[in-house]
CSV table of C-alpha atoms in Angstrom, one decimal:
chain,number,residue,atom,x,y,z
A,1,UNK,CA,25.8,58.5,-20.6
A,2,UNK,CA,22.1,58.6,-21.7
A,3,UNK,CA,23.0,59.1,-25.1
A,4,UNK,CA,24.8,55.9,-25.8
A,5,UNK,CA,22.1,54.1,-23.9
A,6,UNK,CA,20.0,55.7,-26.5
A,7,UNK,CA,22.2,54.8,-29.6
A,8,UNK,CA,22.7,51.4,-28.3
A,9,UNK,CA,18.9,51.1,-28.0
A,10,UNK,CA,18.3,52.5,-31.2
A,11,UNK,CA,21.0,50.6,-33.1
A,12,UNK,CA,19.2,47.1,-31.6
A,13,UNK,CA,16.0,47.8,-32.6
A,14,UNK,CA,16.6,49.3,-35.7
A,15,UNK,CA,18.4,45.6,-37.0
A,16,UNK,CA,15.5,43.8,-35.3
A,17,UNK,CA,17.3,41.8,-32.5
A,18,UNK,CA,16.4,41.0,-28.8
A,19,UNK,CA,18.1,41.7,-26.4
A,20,UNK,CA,19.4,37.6,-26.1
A,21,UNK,CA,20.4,38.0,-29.5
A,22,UNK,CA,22.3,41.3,-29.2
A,23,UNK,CA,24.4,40.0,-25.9
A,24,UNK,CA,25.3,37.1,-28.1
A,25,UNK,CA,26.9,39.3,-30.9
A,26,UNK,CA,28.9,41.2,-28.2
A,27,UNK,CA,29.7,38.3,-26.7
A,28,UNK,CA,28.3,39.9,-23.3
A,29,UNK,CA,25.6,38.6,-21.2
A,30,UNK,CA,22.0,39.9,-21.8
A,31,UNK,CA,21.9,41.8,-18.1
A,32,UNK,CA,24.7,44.0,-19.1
A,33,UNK,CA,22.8,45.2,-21.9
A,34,UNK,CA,19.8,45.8,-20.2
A,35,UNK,CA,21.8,47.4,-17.6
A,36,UNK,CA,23.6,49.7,-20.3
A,37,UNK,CA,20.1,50.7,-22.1
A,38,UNK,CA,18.5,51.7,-19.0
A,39,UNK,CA,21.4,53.8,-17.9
A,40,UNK,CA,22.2,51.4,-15.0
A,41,UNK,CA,26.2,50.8,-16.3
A,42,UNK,CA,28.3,52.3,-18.8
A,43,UNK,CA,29.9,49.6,-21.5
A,44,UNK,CA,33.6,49.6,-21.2
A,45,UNK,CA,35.9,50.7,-24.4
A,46,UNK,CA,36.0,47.2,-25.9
A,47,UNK,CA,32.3,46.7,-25.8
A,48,UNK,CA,31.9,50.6,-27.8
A,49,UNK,CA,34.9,49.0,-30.6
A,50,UNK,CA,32.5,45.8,-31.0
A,51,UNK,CA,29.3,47.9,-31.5
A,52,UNK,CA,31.6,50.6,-33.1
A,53,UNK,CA,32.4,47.3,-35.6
A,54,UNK,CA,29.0,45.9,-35.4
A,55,UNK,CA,27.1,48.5,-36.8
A,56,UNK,CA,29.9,50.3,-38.9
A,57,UNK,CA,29.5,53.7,-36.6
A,58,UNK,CA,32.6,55.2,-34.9
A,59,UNK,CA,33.2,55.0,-31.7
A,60,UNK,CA,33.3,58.7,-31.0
A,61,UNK,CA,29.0,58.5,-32.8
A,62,UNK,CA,28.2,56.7,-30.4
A,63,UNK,CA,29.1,59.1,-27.6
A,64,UNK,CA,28.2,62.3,-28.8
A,65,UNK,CA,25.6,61.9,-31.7
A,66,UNK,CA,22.0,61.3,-31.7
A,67,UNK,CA,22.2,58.5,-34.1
A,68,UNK,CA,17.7,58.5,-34.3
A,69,UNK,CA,17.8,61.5,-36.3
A,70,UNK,CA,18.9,59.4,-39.3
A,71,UNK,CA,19.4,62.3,-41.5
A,72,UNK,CA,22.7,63.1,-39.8
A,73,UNK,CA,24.4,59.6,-40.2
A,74,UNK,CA,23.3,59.2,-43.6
A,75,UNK,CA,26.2,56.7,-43.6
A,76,UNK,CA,24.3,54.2,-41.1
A,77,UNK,CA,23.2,51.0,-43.0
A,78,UNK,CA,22.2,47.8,-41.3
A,79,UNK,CA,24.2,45.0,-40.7
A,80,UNK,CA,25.3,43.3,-44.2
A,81,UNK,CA,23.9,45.8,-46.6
A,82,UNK,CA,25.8,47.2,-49.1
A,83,UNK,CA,26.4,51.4,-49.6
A,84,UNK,CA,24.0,52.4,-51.9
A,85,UNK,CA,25.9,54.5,-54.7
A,86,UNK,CA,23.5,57.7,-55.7
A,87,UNK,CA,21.9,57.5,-58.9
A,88,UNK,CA,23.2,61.2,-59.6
A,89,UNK,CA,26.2,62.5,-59.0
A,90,UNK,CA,27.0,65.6,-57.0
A,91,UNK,CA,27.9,69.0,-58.9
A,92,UNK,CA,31.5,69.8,-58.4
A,93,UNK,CA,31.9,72.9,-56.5
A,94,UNK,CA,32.4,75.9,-57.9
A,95,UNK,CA,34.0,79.3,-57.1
A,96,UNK,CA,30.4,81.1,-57.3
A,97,UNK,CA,27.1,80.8,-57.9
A,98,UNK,CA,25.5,79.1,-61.2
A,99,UNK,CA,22.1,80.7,-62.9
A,100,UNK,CA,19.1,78.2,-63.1
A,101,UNK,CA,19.5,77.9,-67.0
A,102,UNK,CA,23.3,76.3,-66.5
A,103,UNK,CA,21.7,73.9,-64.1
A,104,UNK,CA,19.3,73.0,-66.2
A,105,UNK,CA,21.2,72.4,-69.2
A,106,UNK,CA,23.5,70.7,-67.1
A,107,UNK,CA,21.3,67.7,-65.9
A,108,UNK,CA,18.4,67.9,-68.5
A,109,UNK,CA,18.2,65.9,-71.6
A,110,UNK,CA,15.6,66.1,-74.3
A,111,UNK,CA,13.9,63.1,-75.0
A,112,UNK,CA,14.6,61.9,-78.8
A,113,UNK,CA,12.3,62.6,-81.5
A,114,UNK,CA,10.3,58.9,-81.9
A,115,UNK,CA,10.3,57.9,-85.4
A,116,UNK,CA,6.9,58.5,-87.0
A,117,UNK,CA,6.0,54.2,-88.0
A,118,UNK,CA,5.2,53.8,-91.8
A,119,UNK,CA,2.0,51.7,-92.1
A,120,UNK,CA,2.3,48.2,-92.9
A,121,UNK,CA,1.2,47.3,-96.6
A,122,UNK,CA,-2.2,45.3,-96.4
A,123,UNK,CA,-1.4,41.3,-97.9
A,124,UNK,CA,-4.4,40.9,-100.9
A,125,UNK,CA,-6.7,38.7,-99.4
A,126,UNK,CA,-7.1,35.1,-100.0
A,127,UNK,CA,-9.4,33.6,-102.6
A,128,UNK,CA,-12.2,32.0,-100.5
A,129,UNK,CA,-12.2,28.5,-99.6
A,130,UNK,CA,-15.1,26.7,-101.2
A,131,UNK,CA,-17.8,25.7,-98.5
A,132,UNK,CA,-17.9,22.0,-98.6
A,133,UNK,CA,-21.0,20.5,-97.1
A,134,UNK,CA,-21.3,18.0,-94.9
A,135,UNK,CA,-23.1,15.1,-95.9
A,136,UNK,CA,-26.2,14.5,-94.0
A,137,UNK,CA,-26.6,11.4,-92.4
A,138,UNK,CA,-29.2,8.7,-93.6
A,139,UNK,CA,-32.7,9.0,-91.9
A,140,UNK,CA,-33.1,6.6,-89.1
A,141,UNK,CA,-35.7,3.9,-90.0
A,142,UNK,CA,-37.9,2.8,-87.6
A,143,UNK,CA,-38.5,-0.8,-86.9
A,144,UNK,CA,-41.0,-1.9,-85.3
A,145,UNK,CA,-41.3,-4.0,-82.1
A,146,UNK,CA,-41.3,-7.1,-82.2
A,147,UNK,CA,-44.8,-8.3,-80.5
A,148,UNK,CA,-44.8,-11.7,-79.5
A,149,UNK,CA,-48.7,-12.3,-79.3
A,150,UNK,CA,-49.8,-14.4,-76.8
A,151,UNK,CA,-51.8,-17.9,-77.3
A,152,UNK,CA,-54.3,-19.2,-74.6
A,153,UNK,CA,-53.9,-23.3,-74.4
A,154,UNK,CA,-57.1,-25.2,-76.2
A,155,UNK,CA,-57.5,-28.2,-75.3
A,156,UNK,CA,-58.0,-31.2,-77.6
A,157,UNK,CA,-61.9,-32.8,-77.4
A,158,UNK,CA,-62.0,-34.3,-80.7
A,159,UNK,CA,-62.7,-37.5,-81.5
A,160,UNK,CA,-63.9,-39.6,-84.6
A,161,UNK,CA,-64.9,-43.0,-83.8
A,162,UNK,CA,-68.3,-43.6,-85.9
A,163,UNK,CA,-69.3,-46.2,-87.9
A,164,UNK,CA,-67.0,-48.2,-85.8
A,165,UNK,CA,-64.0,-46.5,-87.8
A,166,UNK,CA,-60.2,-46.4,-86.0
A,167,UNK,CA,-60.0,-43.8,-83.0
A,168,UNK,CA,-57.8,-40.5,-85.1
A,169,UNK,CA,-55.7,-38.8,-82.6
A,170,UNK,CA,-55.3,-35.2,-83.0
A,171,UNK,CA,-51.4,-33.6,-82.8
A,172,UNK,CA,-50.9,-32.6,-79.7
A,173,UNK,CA,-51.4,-29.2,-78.7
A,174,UNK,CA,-49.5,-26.0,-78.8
A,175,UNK,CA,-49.5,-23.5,-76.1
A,176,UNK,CA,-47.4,-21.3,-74.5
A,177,UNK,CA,-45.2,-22.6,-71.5
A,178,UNK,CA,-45.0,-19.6,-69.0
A,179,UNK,CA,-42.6,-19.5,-66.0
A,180,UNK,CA,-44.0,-21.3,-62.8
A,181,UNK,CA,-43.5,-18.2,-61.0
A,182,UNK,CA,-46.3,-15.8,-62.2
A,183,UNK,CA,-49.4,-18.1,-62.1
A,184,UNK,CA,-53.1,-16.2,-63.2
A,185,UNK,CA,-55.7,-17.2,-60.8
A,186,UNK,CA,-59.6,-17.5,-61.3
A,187,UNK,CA,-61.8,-16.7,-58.5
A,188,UNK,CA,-65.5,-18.8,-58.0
A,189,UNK,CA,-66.9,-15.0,-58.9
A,190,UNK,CA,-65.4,-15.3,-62.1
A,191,UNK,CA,-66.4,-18.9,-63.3
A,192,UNK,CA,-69.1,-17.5,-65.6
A,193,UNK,CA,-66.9,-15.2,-67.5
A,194,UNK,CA,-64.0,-17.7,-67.3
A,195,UNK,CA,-66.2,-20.3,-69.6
A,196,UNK,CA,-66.7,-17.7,-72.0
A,197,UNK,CA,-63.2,-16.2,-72.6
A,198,UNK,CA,-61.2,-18.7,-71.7
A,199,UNK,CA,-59.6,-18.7,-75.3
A,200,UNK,CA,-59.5,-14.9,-75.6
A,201,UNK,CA,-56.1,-14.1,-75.0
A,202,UNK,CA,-56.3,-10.4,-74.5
A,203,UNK,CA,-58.6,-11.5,-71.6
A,204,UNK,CA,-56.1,-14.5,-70.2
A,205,UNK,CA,-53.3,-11.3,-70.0
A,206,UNK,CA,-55.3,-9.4,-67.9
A,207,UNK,CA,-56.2,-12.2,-64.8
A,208,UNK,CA,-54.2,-11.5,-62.0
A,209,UNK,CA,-51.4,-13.2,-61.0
A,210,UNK,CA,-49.0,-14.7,-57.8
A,211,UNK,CA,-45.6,-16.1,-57.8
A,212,UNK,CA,-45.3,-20.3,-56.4
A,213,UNK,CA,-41.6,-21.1,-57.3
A,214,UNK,CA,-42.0,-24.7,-56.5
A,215,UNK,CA,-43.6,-26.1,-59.7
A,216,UNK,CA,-41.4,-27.0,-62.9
A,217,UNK,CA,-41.7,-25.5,-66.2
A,218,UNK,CA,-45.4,-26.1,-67.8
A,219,UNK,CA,-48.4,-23.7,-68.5
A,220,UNK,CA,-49.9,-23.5,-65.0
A,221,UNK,CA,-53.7,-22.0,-63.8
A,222,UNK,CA,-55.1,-21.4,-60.2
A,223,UNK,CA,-58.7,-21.8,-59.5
A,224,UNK,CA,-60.3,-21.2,-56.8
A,225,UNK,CA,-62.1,-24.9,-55.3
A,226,UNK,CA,-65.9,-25.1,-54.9
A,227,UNK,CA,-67.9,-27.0,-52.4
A,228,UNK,CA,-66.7,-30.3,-54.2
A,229,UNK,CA,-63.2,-29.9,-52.6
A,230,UNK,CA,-62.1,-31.0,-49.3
A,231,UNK,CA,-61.1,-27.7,-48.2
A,232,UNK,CA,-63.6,-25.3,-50.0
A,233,UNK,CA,-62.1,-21.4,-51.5
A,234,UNK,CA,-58.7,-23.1,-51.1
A,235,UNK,CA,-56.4,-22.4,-54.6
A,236,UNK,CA,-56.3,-25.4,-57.0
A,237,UNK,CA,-52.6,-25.0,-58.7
A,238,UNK,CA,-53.2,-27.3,-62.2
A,239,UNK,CA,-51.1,-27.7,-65.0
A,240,UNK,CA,-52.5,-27.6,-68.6
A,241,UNK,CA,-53.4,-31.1,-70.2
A,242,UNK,CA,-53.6,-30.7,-73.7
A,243,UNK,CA,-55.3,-34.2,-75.4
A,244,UNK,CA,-57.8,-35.9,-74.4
A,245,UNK,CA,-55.5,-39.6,-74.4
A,246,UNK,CA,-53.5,-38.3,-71.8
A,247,UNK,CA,-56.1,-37.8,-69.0
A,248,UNK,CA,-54.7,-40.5,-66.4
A,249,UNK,CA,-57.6,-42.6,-64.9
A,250,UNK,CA,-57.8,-42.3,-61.0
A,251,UNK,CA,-55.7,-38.5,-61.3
A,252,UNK,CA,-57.8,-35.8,-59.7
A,253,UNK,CA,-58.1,-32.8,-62.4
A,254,UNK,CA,-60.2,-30.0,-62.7
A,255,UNK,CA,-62.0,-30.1,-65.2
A,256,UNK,CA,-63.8,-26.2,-67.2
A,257,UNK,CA,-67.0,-27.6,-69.1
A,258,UNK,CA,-69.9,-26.6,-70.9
A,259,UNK,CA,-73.4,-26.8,-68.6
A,260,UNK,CA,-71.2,-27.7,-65.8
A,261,UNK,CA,-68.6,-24.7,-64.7
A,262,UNK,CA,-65.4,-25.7,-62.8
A,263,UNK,CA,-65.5,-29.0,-61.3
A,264,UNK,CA,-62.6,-31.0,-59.2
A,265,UNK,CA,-63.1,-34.5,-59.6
A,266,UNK,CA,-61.4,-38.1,-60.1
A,267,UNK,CA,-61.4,-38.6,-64.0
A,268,UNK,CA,-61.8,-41.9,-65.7
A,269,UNK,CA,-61.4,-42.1,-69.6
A,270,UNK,CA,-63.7,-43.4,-71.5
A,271,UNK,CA,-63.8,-41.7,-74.5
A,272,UNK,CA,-62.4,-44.7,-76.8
A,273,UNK,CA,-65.4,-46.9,-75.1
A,274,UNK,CA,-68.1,-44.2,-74.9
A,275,UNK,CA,-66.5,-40.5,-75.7
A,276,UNK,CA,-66.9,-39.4,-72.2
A,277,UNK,CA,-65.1,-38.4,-68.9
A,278,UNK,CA,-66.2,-40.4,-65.7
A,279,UNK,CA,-66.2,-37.8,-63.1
A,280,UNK,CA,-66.0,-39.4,-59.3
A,281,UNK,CA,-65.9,-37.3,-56.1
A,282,UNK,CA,-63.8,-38.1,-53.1
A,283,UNK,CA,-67.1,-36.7,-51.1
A,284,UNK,CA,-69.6,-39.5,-50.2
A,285,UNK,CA,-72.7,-36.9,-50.8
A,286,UNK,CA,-71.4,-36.3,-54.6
A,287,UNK,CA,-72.6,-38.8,-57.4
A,288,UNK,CA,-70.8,-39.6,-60.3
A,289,UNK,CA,-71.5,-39.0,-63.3
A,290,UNK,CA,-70.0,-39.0,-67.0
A,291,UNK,CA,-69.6,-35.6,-69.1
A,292,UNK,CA,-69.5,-36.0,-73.0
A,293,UNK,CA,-66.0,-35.1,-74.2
A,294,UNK,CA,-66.9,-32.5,-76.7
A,295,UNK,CA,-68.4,-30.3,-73.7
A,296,UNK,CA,-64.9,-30.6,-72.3
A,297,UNK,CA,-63.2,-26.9,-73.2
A,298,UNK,CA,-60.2,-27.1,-71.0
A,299,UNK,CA,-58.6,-29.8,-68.2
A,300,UNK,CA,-55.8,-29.2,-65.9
A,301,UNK,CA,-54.4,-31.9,-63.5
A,302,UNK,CA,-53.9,-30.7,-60.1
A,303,UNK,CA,-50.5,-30.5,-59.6
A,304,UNK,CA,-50.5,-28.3,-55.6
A,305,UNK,CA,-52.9,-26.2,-53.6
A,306,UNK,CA,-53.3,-24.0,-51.1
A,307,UNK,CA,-55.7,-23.0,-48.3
A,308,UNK,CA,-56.2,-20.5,-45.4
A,309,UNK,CA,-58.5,-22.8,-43.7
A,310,UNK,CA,-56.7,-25.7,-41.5
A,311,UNK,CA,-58.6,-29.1,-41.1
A,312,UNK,CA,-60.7,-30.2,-38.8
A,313,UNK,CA,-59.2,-32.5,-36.5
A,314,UNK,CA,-60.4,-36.6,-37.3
A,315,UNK,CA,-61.8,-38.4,-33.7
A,316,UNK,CA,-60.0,-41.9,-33.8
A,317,UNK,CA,-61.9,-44.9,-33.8
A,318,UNK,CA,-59.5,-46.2,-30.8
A,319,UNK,CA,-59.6,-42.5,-28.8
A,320,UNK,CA,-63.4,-43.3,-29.0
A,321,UNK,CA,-63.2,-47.4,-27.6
A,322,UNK,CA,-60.7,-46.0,-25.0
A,323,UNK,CA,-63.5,-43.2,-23.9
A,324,UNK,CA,-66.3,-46.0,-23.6
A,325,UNK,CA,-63.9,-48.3,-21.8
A,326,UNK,CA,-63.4,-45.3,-18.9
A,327,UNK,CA,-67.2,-44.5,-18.5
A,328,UNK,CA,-67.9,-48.5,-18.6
A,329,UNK,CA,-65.2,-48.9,-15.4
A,330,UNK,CA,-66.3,-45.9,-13.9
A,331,UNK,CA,-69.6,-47.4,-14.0
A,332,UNK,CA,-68.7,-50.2,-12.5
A,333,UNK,CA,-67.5,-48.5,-9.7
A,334,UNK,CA,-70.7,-46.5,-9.2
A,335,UNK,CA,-72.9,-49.8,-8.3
A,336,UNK,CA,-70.1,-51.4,-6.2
């Protein structure tokens, strides 16, 4: 029975199911339908009824037809798919032939004349809307910054005490109180042009500058200590004194004079008794001297400093007895 083996092959394949799948729908087991596709057993009458039901093919179909030539079972449809009705319907038969013209009259229908579409009228156009500029916005106006000029701190050295007349203090003076933070610093090279533009602001501005947090708020200079200084090229940190009256007596300050440079010294006033400075080193080879007041062009108490150069250690006057004491006993011990 090859050709039911065939259509049953055929009819699987053709709905797209596995062999697993078709056994289920038969409600056989899956070797009996390989056996029946490759011919190794015949199915039984009820197996043909459930295909014959199955696939909506008659039993007798599936015996003797060829159900792959499609063309002669145009009444094969897959499972669940509706019959396709035919868009045109047979001729009925007739007892003879019919001429091409009756056929074609028959099924031919001429396509309706369209009708020809009138033009539609042009609306009259619309009266132009009046341009309306927009009004332009006011030139910006330029302001300029606002410069905030810098002023150098002068120190006060007047004083009028002739004829034996009362001492007239000055108001104290104004300068600018800069952050602790950015301190300008003056180098020994840089004495000589220090004295001359100390009050030239544009030339204050441009001295280069470090950061020392520590300080509070004042107008602050660095200078860099001369030979007069216990540690020599270490940085003098001073803070800006600004009348003469309130130079401290004993307080080291460094002082910026005419004829004299920079200058780190103990100060003593004596300008209500003489108008002068006393001027005392801590450094025994130093003299003192006095400076007159009106030579004075700026003062700064020293407030810190700092040096890259550690001290030299001191020899103790008792290290130095204990020494002599050893060499005096070792001594001793020689001449026994």
């Amino acid at each position: 029975m090859s050709i039911v083996s065939d259509n049953m092959k055929y009819l699987r394949k053709l709905h797209g199911m596995t062999q697993d799948q078709f056994a289920r729908r038969l409600g056989i087991k899956r070797a009996s339908v390989g056996a029946y596709e490759e011919q190794r057993a015949n199915p039984n009458i009820d197996v043909l009824k459930l295909m014959s039901k199955l696939f909506n093919v008659s039993v007798d179909d599936l015996l003797k037809k060829d159900l792959r030539k499609i063309r002669e079972t145009p009444n094969l449809l897959p499972i669940d798919k509706p019959a396709v009705t035919p868009l045109v319907a047979e001729p009925a038969a007739t007892g003879g032939p019919q001429t091409l013209s009756s056929i074609f009259e028959q099924y031919y229908t001429p396509p309706a004349a369209a009708p020809r579409s009138q033009p539609a009228p042009t609306p009259p156009a619309a009266p132009a809307a009046p341009v309306i500029e927009a009004p332009k916005p006011p030139a910006p106006v330029a302001v300029p910054p606002v410069v905030v000029a810098y002023q150098a701190p002068t120190f006060n050295n007047k004083y009028d005490n002739s004829n034996g007349a009362t001492m007239v203090q000055m108001p104290s003076a104004e300068y600018e109180k800069t952050s602790p933070q950015m301190i300008p610093y003056v180098r020994q090279s840089q004495w000589k042009e220090y004295i001359e533009k100390h009050n030239n602001n544009d030339y204050i501005k441009r001295l280069p500058v470090f950061q020392w947090p520590l300080l509070p708020n004042g107008a602050y200079r660095a200078f860099e200590a001369g030979d007069d200084f216990a540690y020599p090229h270490a940085f003098l940190i001073g803070q800006f004194i600004g009348n003469w009256y309130d130079i401290a007596d004993g307080r080291t300050y460094l002082l910026v004079a005419r004829n004299l440079g920079v200058v780190c010294r103990r100060v003593y006033n004596q300008v209500k008794i003489k108008g002068t400075l006393l001027l005392s080193s801590d450094k025994n080879t130093i003299p003192t001297f006095e400076v007159p007041l009106k030579d004075v062009l700026e003062v700064w108490e020293i407030k810190a400093f700092f040096s890259t150069v550690l001290p030299e250690p001191t020899v103790s006057l008792d290290h130095l007895r204990h020494l002599v004491n050893q060499m005096q006993e070792e001594l001793n011990q020689i001449k026994k």
